[in-house]
Amino acid sequence: MKSKDLAARRIEQLSEQIEKHNHHYYVLDKPLISDQEYDQLFRELDSLEKKYPELRTANSPTQRVGAPPLDKFKKHSHALPMLSLANAYSSEEIEDFDLRVKKFLNMPVDQTIEYWAELKFDGLSMSLTYENGNLTVAATRGDGTVGENVTPNIKTIRSVPLRLNGEYPPLIEVRGEILISHADFRKLNDERASADEDLFANPRNAAAGSVRQLDSSITANRPLTGFWYSLGAADDVWRRSLKTQQNILEQLRRWGFKVSSTGELCKGVAQVEKFYNEIQAKRESLPFDIDGIVVKVNSVRLQDELGFVARAPRSMIAYKYPARQETSVVKDILVQVGRTGALTPVAILEPVNVGGVVVSRVTLHNAQEIERKDVRIGDTVVVQRAGDVIPEIVKVVQEKRKSSSVAYAFPKKCPSCGARAVIEDDEAVTRCVNTDCQAQIIETIAHFASKDAMNIDGLGFRIVENFVNRGLLKDSADLYRLQKTDLEHLEGFGEKSASNIVAAIAESKKRALSKIIFALGIRHVGETISKILANKFGDLNALANASETELLEIHEIGPEVAKSVLNWFAKEKNRSMIKKLEQAGVKPESGPKPLSQKLKGLTFVVTGTLSKLSRTQAHELIELNGGSVGNSVTKKTSFLVVGEDAGSKLDKAKSLGVAILTEEEFLKKV
Ligand code: IVH
């Protein structure tokens, strides 16, 4: 058999295996293999597809990493409109619903209807179309008739099957809800906070924002998942074979969808009421947000008979839980200065208990948000804990506003240093333009010393603030110049505590490179990106001198992050701080110790199939000898290492005059 045919067979095998493991990991929560073994399969597939690009299909597991960015989303007309649900808020309203159903079906009122009760997920509704078992379109609800085609984004969600398992009709549309779990939401916001990016108000907003990214590689890095609960357009024969809502869920599960295991067959409304109460008691401890339950007539035949009224099915109703909202009074609005100068307004409230959590401070995000909600000092406001996580002000209670009240004026100057505060082009944040701003310096050094960064024991925010205010520190590197004698006479310090702090600072010199990169506080460079940069560049100087192309060659790094890194290292002040760190003996330990520095400063690209080494082994050898690995051949590539069946990279290297090595020659070099 020709090597290409072999490759095609292997690609199919690998794709199937990887998707099977995605299903076990992301849908069933029961992984069958280790992450490492998974990575190995993935890399093998990726390199085969790179070698034979013509064999790569649109639904290959490798395509889950995102597609090229779009200018805007295409519209998608739903084959069947995506309707909404009528709402009920009390047991009486559920009884009324039950009576309406019976009346419409001409049934005696004392007959019992079978309902299926399930969770009402608080996410973003989504329609998935599968043609011949392949996911071809994913679309948002939009206005119910026309939504947005967000297919590349939804393909990045590992729990969404790209192909259906088992038997399926030629065309089927599946509907459900995209969401982010509480745990993932917290992680995402922590990561954003550490990279000085705006926080999401709640998991729903985070999910919606992530789905509506024009650059699907951003979506790929967001922890989206989903639950699937109904069919849209479906082949008639199939629809009829699924006799109940329960059957639909079972079929969705067989096809490979993530289906909630919480749901109950209820004989009559009393059982619905019981389910509603049981779920309400558990609501706080569920791993994701729900805003109620959905009650569905279980029989599909009866559902069809009941039909629709006012864009909602007569056979279903959302039985909602009351929102966790309370009112409180805004005592003050403070403006905090972050380490990159972002001014964040915070409302200080009369403490109030919202669903079991006492809330006394609520972020107002930015100036526009205050203006939009017209929040003023002295206002009575409705506070809500959306997404169980971050409290927010929903609205002002206008009737309680005093006639003397005046609109809040967002400061035009930095509240810390008095410098100009400006709104940059495409941003919502107001920033203090003064890089010597004391508040920014304090925040930056406190971040540098913090637990996940340099982890300097005992050096908390207040102490940093104290040192900066006394002129002991102008930047983070100054920490390493502090002497016991500088501190022991300060109020609150003695000989012992002064020497403890100095020792803790000295001890931090040997932190890993990734920690130091993170500690620098570069915008958009959180813990994950820091690790990636540390692995790629190996030392601070190499990172400081990285070009935009080198940064963009790293898969996880997009233009925004690259620009932020370049800007940071372009500043003289930061460069001299790095020098000071080096002089102070801050010597990061990065990953595995290099074998040699033989390849220092050289960039290698490997292409084709090598006979003695796998692609990964070759990459490791390059890095262990101090060289760096590139994905594509550019003018900056020092050598192209070629194996058998080398393709377009070889042509490119020849045209650019890049030196070419055989595997033998390469091995001799290392
Ligand atoms: S069935 C005709 N089941 O709630 C719409 N919807 O308020 C039939 N939702 O647009 C939808 N969980 O996005 C159904 N278990 C569930 C649901 C659910 C959340 C959403 C859905 C719908 C909205 C209506």
Tab-separated table of C-alpha atoms in Angstrom, residues 244-653:
chain	number	residue	atom	x	y	z
A	244	THR	CA	-41.129	10.441	24.901
A	245	GLN	CA	-38.861	13.222	26.119
A	246	GLN	CA	-37.088	10.523	28.097
A	247	ASN	CA	-36.459	8.565	24.869
A	248	ILE	CA	-35.090	11.713	23.225
A	249	LEU	CA	-32.591	12.166	26.049
A	250	GLU	CA	-31.559	8.515	25.847
A	251	GLN	CA	-31.008	8.820	22.100
A	252	LEU	CA	-28.975	12.008	22.554
A	253	ARG	CA	-26.816	10.160	25.072
A	254	ARG	CA	-26.283	7.302	22.604
A	255	TRP	CA	-25.205	9.724	19.905
A	256	GLY	CA	-22.542	10.968	22.306
A	257	PHE	CA	-24.068	14.146	23.718
A	258	LYS	CA	-23.693	15.292	27.275
A	259	VAL	CA	-27.146	14.884	28.805
A	260	SER	CA	-27.970	15.814	32.371
A	261	SER	CA	-28.520	12.884	34.685
A	262	THR	CA	-30.900	14.980	36.771
A	263	GLY	CA	-34.463	14.582	35.569
A	264	GLU	CA	-37.562	12.810	36.757
A	265	LEU	CA	-40.724	11.285	35.408
A	266	CYS	CA	-43.563	12.949	37.341
A	267	LYS	CA	-47.093	11.575	37.437
A	268	GLY	CA	-49.087	14.752	37.882
A	269	VAL	CA	-48.255	18.177	39.258
A	270	ALA	CA	-47.763	17.090	42.877
A	271	GLN	CA	-44.693	15.130	41.811
A	272	VAL	CA	-43.509	18.083	39.736
A	273	GLU	CA	-43.772	20.243	42.846
A	274	LYS	CA	-41.720	17.715	44.803
A	275	PHE	CA	-38.968	17.680	42.165
A	276	TYR	CA	-38.975	21.485	42.082
A	277	ASN	CA	-38.439	21.644	45.844
A	278	GLU	CA	-35.764	18.972	45.894
A	279	ILE	CA	-33.779	20.769	43.224
A	280	GLN	CA	-34.219	24.122	44.947
A	281	ALA	CA	-32.637	22.661	48.083
A	282	LYS	CA	-29.697	21.418	45.998
A	283	ARG	CA	-29.425	24.477	43.798
A	284	GLU	CA	-26.504	26.075	45.662
A	285	SER	CA	-24.446	22.920	45.465
A	286	LEU	CA	-24.975	22.185	41.766
A	287	PRO	CA	-21.763	22.638	39.778
A	288	PHE	CA	-23.426	25.095	37.359
A	289	ASP	CA	-26.201	27.688	37.290
A	290	ILE	CA	-29.832	26.853	36.767
A	291	ASP	CA	-32.681	29.330	36.922
A	292	GLY	CA	-35.500	26.833	37.350
A	293	ILE	CA	-36.775	23.515	36.108
A	294	VAL	CA	-38.493	22.784	32.799
A	295	VAL	CA	-41.672	20.733	32.913
A	296	LYS	CA	-42.420	18.890	29.670
A	297	VAL	CA	-45.354	16.703	28.698
A	298	ASN	CA	-43.430	13.447	28.347
A	299	SER	CA	-45.282	12.030	25.326
A	300	VAL	CA	-44.003	13.366	22.007
A	301	ARG	CA	-47.382	12.596	20.398
A	302	LEU	CA	-49.169	14.761	22.956
A	303	GLN	CA	-46.500	17.454	22.536
A	304	ASP	CA	-47.257	17.531	18.813
A	305	GLU	CA	-50.978	17.644	19.456
A	306	LEU	CA	-50.605	20.532	21.906
A	307	GLY	CA	-48.651	22.635	19.426
A	308	PHE	CA	-47.691	26.221	20.074
A	309	VAL	CA	-49.093	29.481	21.250
A	310	ALA	CA	-47.339	32.841	21.095
A	311	ARG	CA	-43.982	31.343	20.133
A	312	ALA	CA	-43.941	28.902	23.041
A	313	PRO	CA	-44.940	25.217	23.135
A	314	ARG	CA	-48.169	24.533	25.055
A	315	SER	CA	-46.635	21.296	26.291
A	316	MET	CA	-43.798	22.837	28.302
A	317	ILE	CA	-43.281	25.419	30.984
A	318	ALA	CA	-40.302	26.871	32.822
A	319	TYR	CA	-40.885	26.720	36.570
A	320	LYS	CA	-38.483	29.373	37.788
A	321	TYR	CA	-36.766	29.921	41.105
A	322	PRO	CA	-36.902	33.356	42.627
A	323	ALA	CA	-33.726	35.337	41.884
A	324	ARG	CA	-31.417	35.899	44.814
A	325	GLN	CA	-31.869	39.624	45.047
A	326	GLU	CA	-31.912	42.063	47.949
A	327	THR	CA	-31.828	45.823	48.273
A	328	SER	CA	-29.141	47.889	49.941
A	329	VAL	CA	-27.815	51.453	50.012
A	330	VAL	CA	-24.696	52.745	48.242
A	331	LYS	CA	-22.626	54.409	50.974
A	332	ASP	CA	-19.774	55.425	48.722
A	333	ILE	CA	-18.129	54.810	45.356
A	334	LEU	CA	-14.363	54.248	45.542
A	335	VAL	CA	-12.009	54.138	42.592
A	336	GLN	CA	-9.165	51.613	42.814
A	337	VAL	CA	-5.987	51.831	40.747
A	338	GLY	CA	-4.736	48.509	39.368
A	339	ARG	CA	-1.163	47.652	38.491
A	340	THR	CA	-1.553	48.651	34.875
A	341	GLY	CA	-3.273	51.853	35.887
A	342	ALA	CA	-6.838	50.669	35.265
A	343	LEU	CA	-9.295	52.627	37.403
A	344	THR	CA	-12.013	50.369	38.767
A	345	PRO	CA	-14.999	51.863	40.569
A	346	VAL	CA	-16.373	49.904	43.520
A	347	ALA	CA	-19.670	50.588	45.294
A	348	ILE	CA	-19.466	50.336	49.070
A	349	LEU	CA	-22.816	49.041	50.325
A	350	GLU	CA	-24.618	48.739	53.617
A	351	PRO	CA	-23.809	45.053	54.225
A	352	VAL	CA	-26.676	42.856	53.057
A	353	ASN	CA	-27.236	39.099	53.056
A	354	VAL	CA	-27.956	37.845	49.512
A	355	GLY	CA	-28.824	34.162	49.477
A	356	GLY	CA	-26.505	33.354	52.372
A	357	VAL	CA	-23.557	35.587	51.495
A	358	VAL	CA	-22.959	39.006	53.055
A	359	VAL	CA	-22.243	41.565	50.344
A	360	SER	CA	-20.652	44.914	51.190
A	361	ARG	CA	-18.625	45.779	48.085
A	362	VAL	CA	-19.716	45.434	44.483
A	363	THR	CA	-17.635	46.218	41.444
A	364	LEU	CA	-19.147	48.726	39.050
A	365	HIS	CA	-16.644	47.646	36.362
A	366	ASN	CA	-16.044	50.991	34.627
A	367	ALA	CA	-17.281	54.508	33.999
A	368	GLN	CA	-19.732	53.494	31.267
A	369	GLU	CA	-21.320	50.909	33.527
A	370	ILE	CA	-21.975	53.551	36.224
A	371	GLU	CA	-23.432	55.843	33.611
A	372	ARG	CA	-25.577	53.112	32.075
A	373	LYS	CA	-27.065	52.103	35.414
A	374	ASP	CA	-26.907	55.671	36.715
A	375	VAL	CA	-25.720	54.535	40.136
A	376	ARG	CA	-25.235	57.395	42.600
A	377	ILE	CA	-23.958	57.661	46.139
A	378	GLY	CA	-26.955	57.406	48.494
A	379	ASP	CA	-29.044	55.345	46.045
A	380	THR	CA	-31.026	52.318	47.102
A	381	VAL	CA	-30.055	49.527	44.741
A	382	VAL	CA	-31.103	45.971	43.930
A	383	VAL	CA	-28.178	43.602	44.488
A	384	GLN	CA	-28.061	40.152	42.942
A	385	ARG	CA	-25.699	37.246	43.176
A	386	ALA	CA	-25.711	36.076	39.617
A	387	GLY	CA	-23.757	32.962	38.881
A	388	ASP	CA	-23.405	32.418	42.600
A	389	VAL	CA	-20.082	34.113	42.412
A	390	ILE	CA	-19.824	37.834	41.851
A	391	PRO	CA	-22.475	40.121	43.276
A	392	GLU	CA	-23.748	42.890	41.050
A	393	ILE	CA	-26.030	45.890	41.111
A	394	VAL	CA	-29.038	45.099	38.932
A	395	LYS	CA	-30.681	48.501	39.078
A	396	VAL	CA	-31.371	51.582	41.128
A	397	VAL	CA	-34.692	51.814	42.965
A	398	GLN	CA	-35.678	55.156	41.440
A	399	GLU	CA	-38.612	55.777	43.812
A	400	LYS	CA	-36.210	55.879	46.730
A	401	ARG	CA	-33.802	58.382	45.196
A	402	LYS	CA	-33.541	61.677	47.041
A	403	SER	CA	-34.343	64.774	44.994
A	404	SER	CA	-30.996	66.261	46.044
A	405	SER	CA	-29.111	63.363	44.424
A	406	VAL	CA	-26.558	64.173	41.708
A	407	ALA	CA	-25.096	61.912	39.041
A	408	TYR	CA	-21.745	60.356	39.912
A	409	ALA	CA	-18.836	62.063	38.176
A	410	PHE	CA	-16.077	59.626	37.281
A	411	PRO	CA	-12.690	61.150	38.191
A	412	LYS	CA	-10.743	62.701	35.297
A	413	LYS	CA	-7.558	62.270	37.290
A	414	CYS	CA	-5.944	59.304	38.969
A	415	PRO	CA	-7.094	59.280	42.599
A	416	SER	CA	-3.615	58.177	43.663
A	417	CYS	CA	-1.163	60.413	41.800
A	418	GLY	CA	-3.365	63.058	40.201
A	419	ALA	CA	-2.144	62.312	36.680
A	420	ARG	CA	-4.493	62.326	33.696
A	421	ALA	CA	-6.870	59.377	33.418
A	422	VAL	CA	-7.755	58.414	29.847
A	423	ILE	CA	-9.912	55.925	28.001
A	424	GLU	CA	-7.896	54.093	25.381
A	425	ASP	CA	-9.291	53.450	21.917
A	426	ASP	CA	-11.161	50.204	21.931
A	427	GLU	CA	-11.312	49.772	25.673
A	428	ALA	CA	-13.914	50.324	28.303
A	429	VAL	CA	-11.392	51.055	31.043
A	430	THR	CA	-10.058	54.387	32.148
A	431	ARG	CA	-6.323	54.292	32.851
A	432	CYS	CA	-3.911	56.477	34.763
A	433	VAL	CA	-1.216	57.427	32.232
A	434	ASN	CA	1.570	57.927	34.788
A	435	THR	CA	3.833	54.865	34.965
A	436	ASP	CA	5.455	56.292	38.114
A	437	CYS	CA	2.063	56.362	39.832
A	438	GLN	CA	2.559	55.227	43.410
A	439	ALA	CA	-0.618	53.124	43.464
A	440	GLN	CA	0.508	51.256	40.331
A	441	ILE	CA	3.961	50.682	41.799
A	442	ILE	CA	2.480	49.288	45.012
A	443	GLU	CA	0.110	46.987	43.102
A	444	THR	CA	2.926	45.830	40.809
A	445	ILE	CA	5.320	45.002	43.632
A	446	ALA	CA	2.574	43.374	45.706
A	447	HIS	CA	1.756	41.198	42.687
A	448	PHE	CA	5.466	40.388	42.251
A	449	ALA	CA	5.690	39.202	45.872
A	450	SER	CA	2.349	37.364	45.887
A	451	LYS	CA	1.901	33.669	46.488
A	452	ASP	CA	1.467	32.509	42.899
A	453	ALA	CA	4.316	34.747	41.722
A	454	MET	CA	7.586	35.060	43.723
A	455	ASN	CA	5.873	33.811	46.878
A	456	ILE	CA	7.789	36.035	49.298
A	457	ASP	CA	6.635	34.983	52.718
A	458	GLY	CA	5.362	37.805	54.933
A	459	LEU	CA	5.499	40.491	52.246
A	460	GLY	CA	1.823	41.350	51.952
A	461	PHE	CA	0.110	44.351	50.404
A	462	ARG	CA	0.254	46.563	53.525
A	463	ILE	CA	3.997	46.048	53.996
A	464	VAL	CA	4.718	46.746	50.322
A	465	GLU	CA	2.598	49.882	50.602
A	466	ASN	CA	4.552	50.946	53.684
A	467	PHE	CA	7.930	50.384	51.982
A	468	VAL	CA	6.907	52.238	48.819
A	469	ASN	CA	5.482	55.151	50.775
A	470	ARG	CA	8.764	55.444	52.667
A	471	GLY	CA	10.705	55.541	49.428
A	472	LEU	CA	12.420	52.208	50.062
A	473	LEU	CA	11.141	50.683	46.824
A	474	LYS	CA	10.666	52.135	43.344
A	475	ASP	CA	10.328	48.809	41.540
A	476	SER	CA	10.241	45.087	42.311
A	477	ALA	CA	14.003	44.654	41.856
A	478	ASP	CA	14.605	47.096	44.732
A	479	LEU	CA	13.318	44.385	47.072
A	480	TYR	CA	16.621	42.558	46.653
A	481	ARG	CA	18.553	45.613	47.828
A	482	LEU	CA	16.715	45.867	51.131
A	483	GLN	CA	18.943	45.365	54.153
A	484	LYS	CA	17.968	44.407	57.653
A	485	THR	CA	19.161	47.835	58.805
A	486	ASP	CA	16.703	49.556	56.415
A	487	LEU	CA	13.775	47.880	58.098
A	488	GLU	CA	14.467	47.175	61.748
A	489	HIS	CA	13.841	50.733	62.882
A	490	LEU	CA	10.482	50.974	61.066
A	491	GLU	CA	7.332	51.013	63.121
A	492	GLY	CA	5.959	47.533	63.562
A	493	PHE	CA	9.308	45.912	62.722
A	494	GLY	CA	11.935	44.496	65.020
A	495	GLU	CA	15.268	42.894	64.368
A	496	LYS	CA	13.672	39.473	63.995
A	497	SER	CA	10.885	40.449	61.588
A	498	ALA	CA	13.286	42.574	59.531
A	499	SER	CA	15.694	39.704	59.101
A	500	ASN	CA	12.827	37.297	58.328
A	501	ILE	CA	11.619	39.483	55.475
A	502	VAL	CA	15.119	39.962	54.086
A	503	ALA	CA	15.669	36.192	54.231
A	504	ALA	CA	12.315	35.497	52.554
A	505	ILE	CA	13.203	37.935	49.759
A	506	ALA	CA	16.609	36.299	49.269
A	507	GLU	CA	15.017	32.869	49.223
A	508	SER	CA	12.751	33.921	46.337
A	509	LYS	CA	15.762	34.401	44.038
A	510	LYS	CA	15.593	30.774	42.985
A	511	ARG	CA	11.988	30.709	41.778
A	512	ALA	CA	11.266	29.030	38.465
A	513	LEU	CA	11.389	31.160	35.322
A	514	SER	CA	7.629	30.852	34.791
A	515	LYS	CA	7.021	32.369	38.242
A	516	ILE	CA	9.301	35.299	37.465
A	517	ILE	CA	7.635	35.960	34.130
A	518	PHE	CA	4.256	35.881	35.837
A	519	ALA	CA	5.590	38.111	38.640
A	520	LEU	CA	6.519	40.854	36.162
A	521	GLY	CA	2.812	41.583	35.832
A	522	ILE	CA	2.684	41.917	32.048
A	523	ARG	CA	-0.848	42.495	30.896
A	524	HIS	CA	-2.521	39.349	29.423
A	525	VAL	CA	0.342	37.204	30.720
A	526	GLY	CA	-1.267	35.048	33.395
A	527	GLU	CA	0.099	31.872	34.918
A	528	THR	CA	-0.589	29.661	31.903
A	529	ILE	CA	0.955	31.981	29.336
A	530	SER	CA	3.932	32.503	31.685
A	531	LYS	CA	4.616	28.774	31.707
A	532	ILE	CA	4.384	28.607	27.941
A	533	LEU	CA	6.793	31.527	27.542
A	534	ALA	CA	9.221	30.030	30.067
A	535	ASN	CA	9.281	26.719	28.217
A	536	LYS	CA	9.750	28.365	24.888
A	537	PHE	CA	12.428	30.932	25.747
A	538	GLY	CA	14.316	29.336	28.630
A	539	ASP	CA	15.581	32.608	30.089
A	540	LEU	CA	14.470	36.161	30.660
A	541	ASN	CA	16.865	37.718	28.179
A	542	ALA	CA	15.676	35.518	25.357
A	543	LEU	CA	12.105	36.515	26.160
A	544	ALA	CA	13.082	40.181	26.421
A	545	ASN	CA	14.562	40.013	22.926
A	546	ALA	CA	11.839	37.885	21.333
A	547	SER	CA	10.450	39.162	18.049
A	548	GLU	CA	6.771	39.383	17.243
A	549	THR	CA	7.140	36.497	14.774
A	550	GLU	CA	8.741	34.282	17.402
A	551	LEU	CA	5.957	35.050	19.848
A	552	LEU	CA	3.232	34.486	17.289
A	553	GLU	CA	4.768	31.168	16.327
A	554	ILE	CA	3.654	29.871	19.708
A	555	HIS	CA	0.249	28.362	19.222
A	556	GLU	CA	-1.342	29.700	22.406
A	557	ILE	CA	-0.201	33.254	21.779
A	558	GLY	CA	-2.283	35.656	19.752
A	559	PRO	CA	-1.572	39.202	18.561
A	560	GLU	CA	-2.894	40.860	21.715
A	561	VAL	CA	-0.607	38.927	24.055
A	562	ALA	CA	2.368	39.317	21.708
A	563	LYS	CA	1.852	43.064	21.538
A	564	SER	CA	1.583	43.315	25.289
A	565	VAL	CA	4.840	41.379	25.818
A	566	LEU	CA	6.687	43.463	23.212
A	567	ASN	CA	5.404	46.727	24.695
A	568	TRP	CA	6.424	45.700	28.174
A	569	PHE	CA	9.978	44.816	27.227
A	570	ALA	CA	10.268	47.882	24.997
A	571	LYS	CA	10.026	50.153	28.028
A	572	GLU	CA	13.427	51.280	29.247
A	573	LYS	CA	12.205	51.254	32.826
A	574	ASN	CA	11.301	47.568	32.591
A	575	ARG	CA	14.535	46.624	30.841
A	576	SER	CA	16.599	48.234	33.536
A	577	MET	CA	14.475	46.477	36.173
A	578	ILE	CA	15.300	43.134	34.519
A	579	LYS	CA	18.987	44.054	34.606
A	580	LYS	CA	18.711	44.929	38.282
A	581	LEU	CA	17.040	41.579	38.966
A	582	GLU	CA	19.865	39.805	37.200
A	583	GLN	CA	22.523	41.764	39.082
A	584	ALA	CA	20.764	40.955	42.340
A	585	GLY	CA	21.205	37.273	41.500
A	586	VAL	CA	17.632	36.377	40.592
A	587	LYS	CA	18.493	33.281	38.592
A	588	PRO	CA	15.439	31.421	37.458
A	589	GLU	CA	15.452	27.696	37.149
A	590	SER	CA	13.569	26.717	34.031
A	591	GLY	CA	12.314	23.247	33.063
A	592	PRO	CA	14.728	20.373	32.404
A	593	LYS	CA	18.412	21.292	32.616
A	594	PRO	CA	19.912	21.720	29.157
A	595	LEU	CA	22.512	19.142	28.106
A	596	SER	CA	24.541	21.789	26.335
A	597	GLN	CA	24.276	25.218	24.783
A	598	LYS	CA	25.576	23.936	21.431
A	599	LEU	CA	22.526	25.184	19.580
A	600	LYS	CA	22.102	28.436	21.467
A	601	GLY	CA	20.597	31.172	19.350
A	602	LEU	CA	19.629	28.757	16.572
A	603	THR	CA	16.082	28.014	15.463
A	604	PHE	CA	15.242	24.639	13.967
A	605	VAL	CA	12.231	23.453	12.053
A	606	VAL	CA	11.750	19.713	11.608
A	607	THR	CA	9.767	18.331	8.675
A	608	GLY	CA	8.996	14.950	7.113
A	609	THR	CA	9.357	11.584	8.828
A	610	LEU	CA	12.655	10.978	10.604
A	611	SER	CA	13.910	7.402	10.834
A	612	LYS	CA	15.644	7.351	14.242
A	613	LEU	CA	13.653	9.936	16.161
A	614	SER	CA	10.042	10.913	16.530
A	615	ARG	CA	9.210	14.536	15.827
A	616	THR	CA	8.808	15.153	19.562
A	617	GLN	CA	12.164	13.574	20.380
A	618	ALA	CA	13.852	15.757	17.791
A	619	HIS	CA	12.227	18.846	19.299
A	620	GLU	CA	13.335	17.810	22.770
A	621	LEU	CA	16.909	17.284	21.601
A	622	ILE	CA	16.979	20.757	20.076
A	623	GLU	CA	15.666	22.362	23.231
A	624	LEU	CA	17.917	20.349	25.533
A	625	ASN	CA	20.883	21.689	23.582
A	626	GLY	CA	19.777	25.278	23.954
A	627	GLY	CA	18.171	25.722	20.527
A	628	SER	CA	14.613	26.701	19.788
A	629	VAL	CA	11.970	24.983	17.712
A	630	GLY	CA	9.855	26.755	15.119
A	631	ASN	CA	6.668	25.541	13.459
A	632	SER	CA	7.116	27.262	10.163
A	633	VAL	CA	10.084	28.160	8.014
A	634	THR	CA	10.849	31.877	8.064
A	635	LYS	CA	13.882	34.022	7.343
A	636	LYS	CA	14.807	33.536	10.982
A	637	THR	CA	14.971	29.747	10.740
A	638	SER	CA	18.606	28.641	11.094
A	639	PHE	CA	18.173	25.050	9.907
A	640	LEU	CA	15.477	22.904	8.404
A	641	VAL	CA	15.868	19.252	9.431
A	642	VAL	CA	14.333	17.066	6.726
A	643	GLY	CA	13.085	13.512	6.959
A	644	GLU	CA	11.415	11.372	4.332
A	645	ASP	CA	8.566	12.874	2.273
A	646	ALA	CA	9.340	16.448	3.228
A	647	GLY	CA	6.788	18.760	1.649
A	648	SER	CA	6.234	22.482	1.275
A	649	LYS	CA	8.590	23.425	4.110
A	650	LEU	CA	11.507	22.123	2.121
A	651	ASP	CA	10.519	24.280	-0.876
A	652	LYS	CA	10.114	27.304	1.354
A	653	ALA	CA	13.526	26.726	2.986
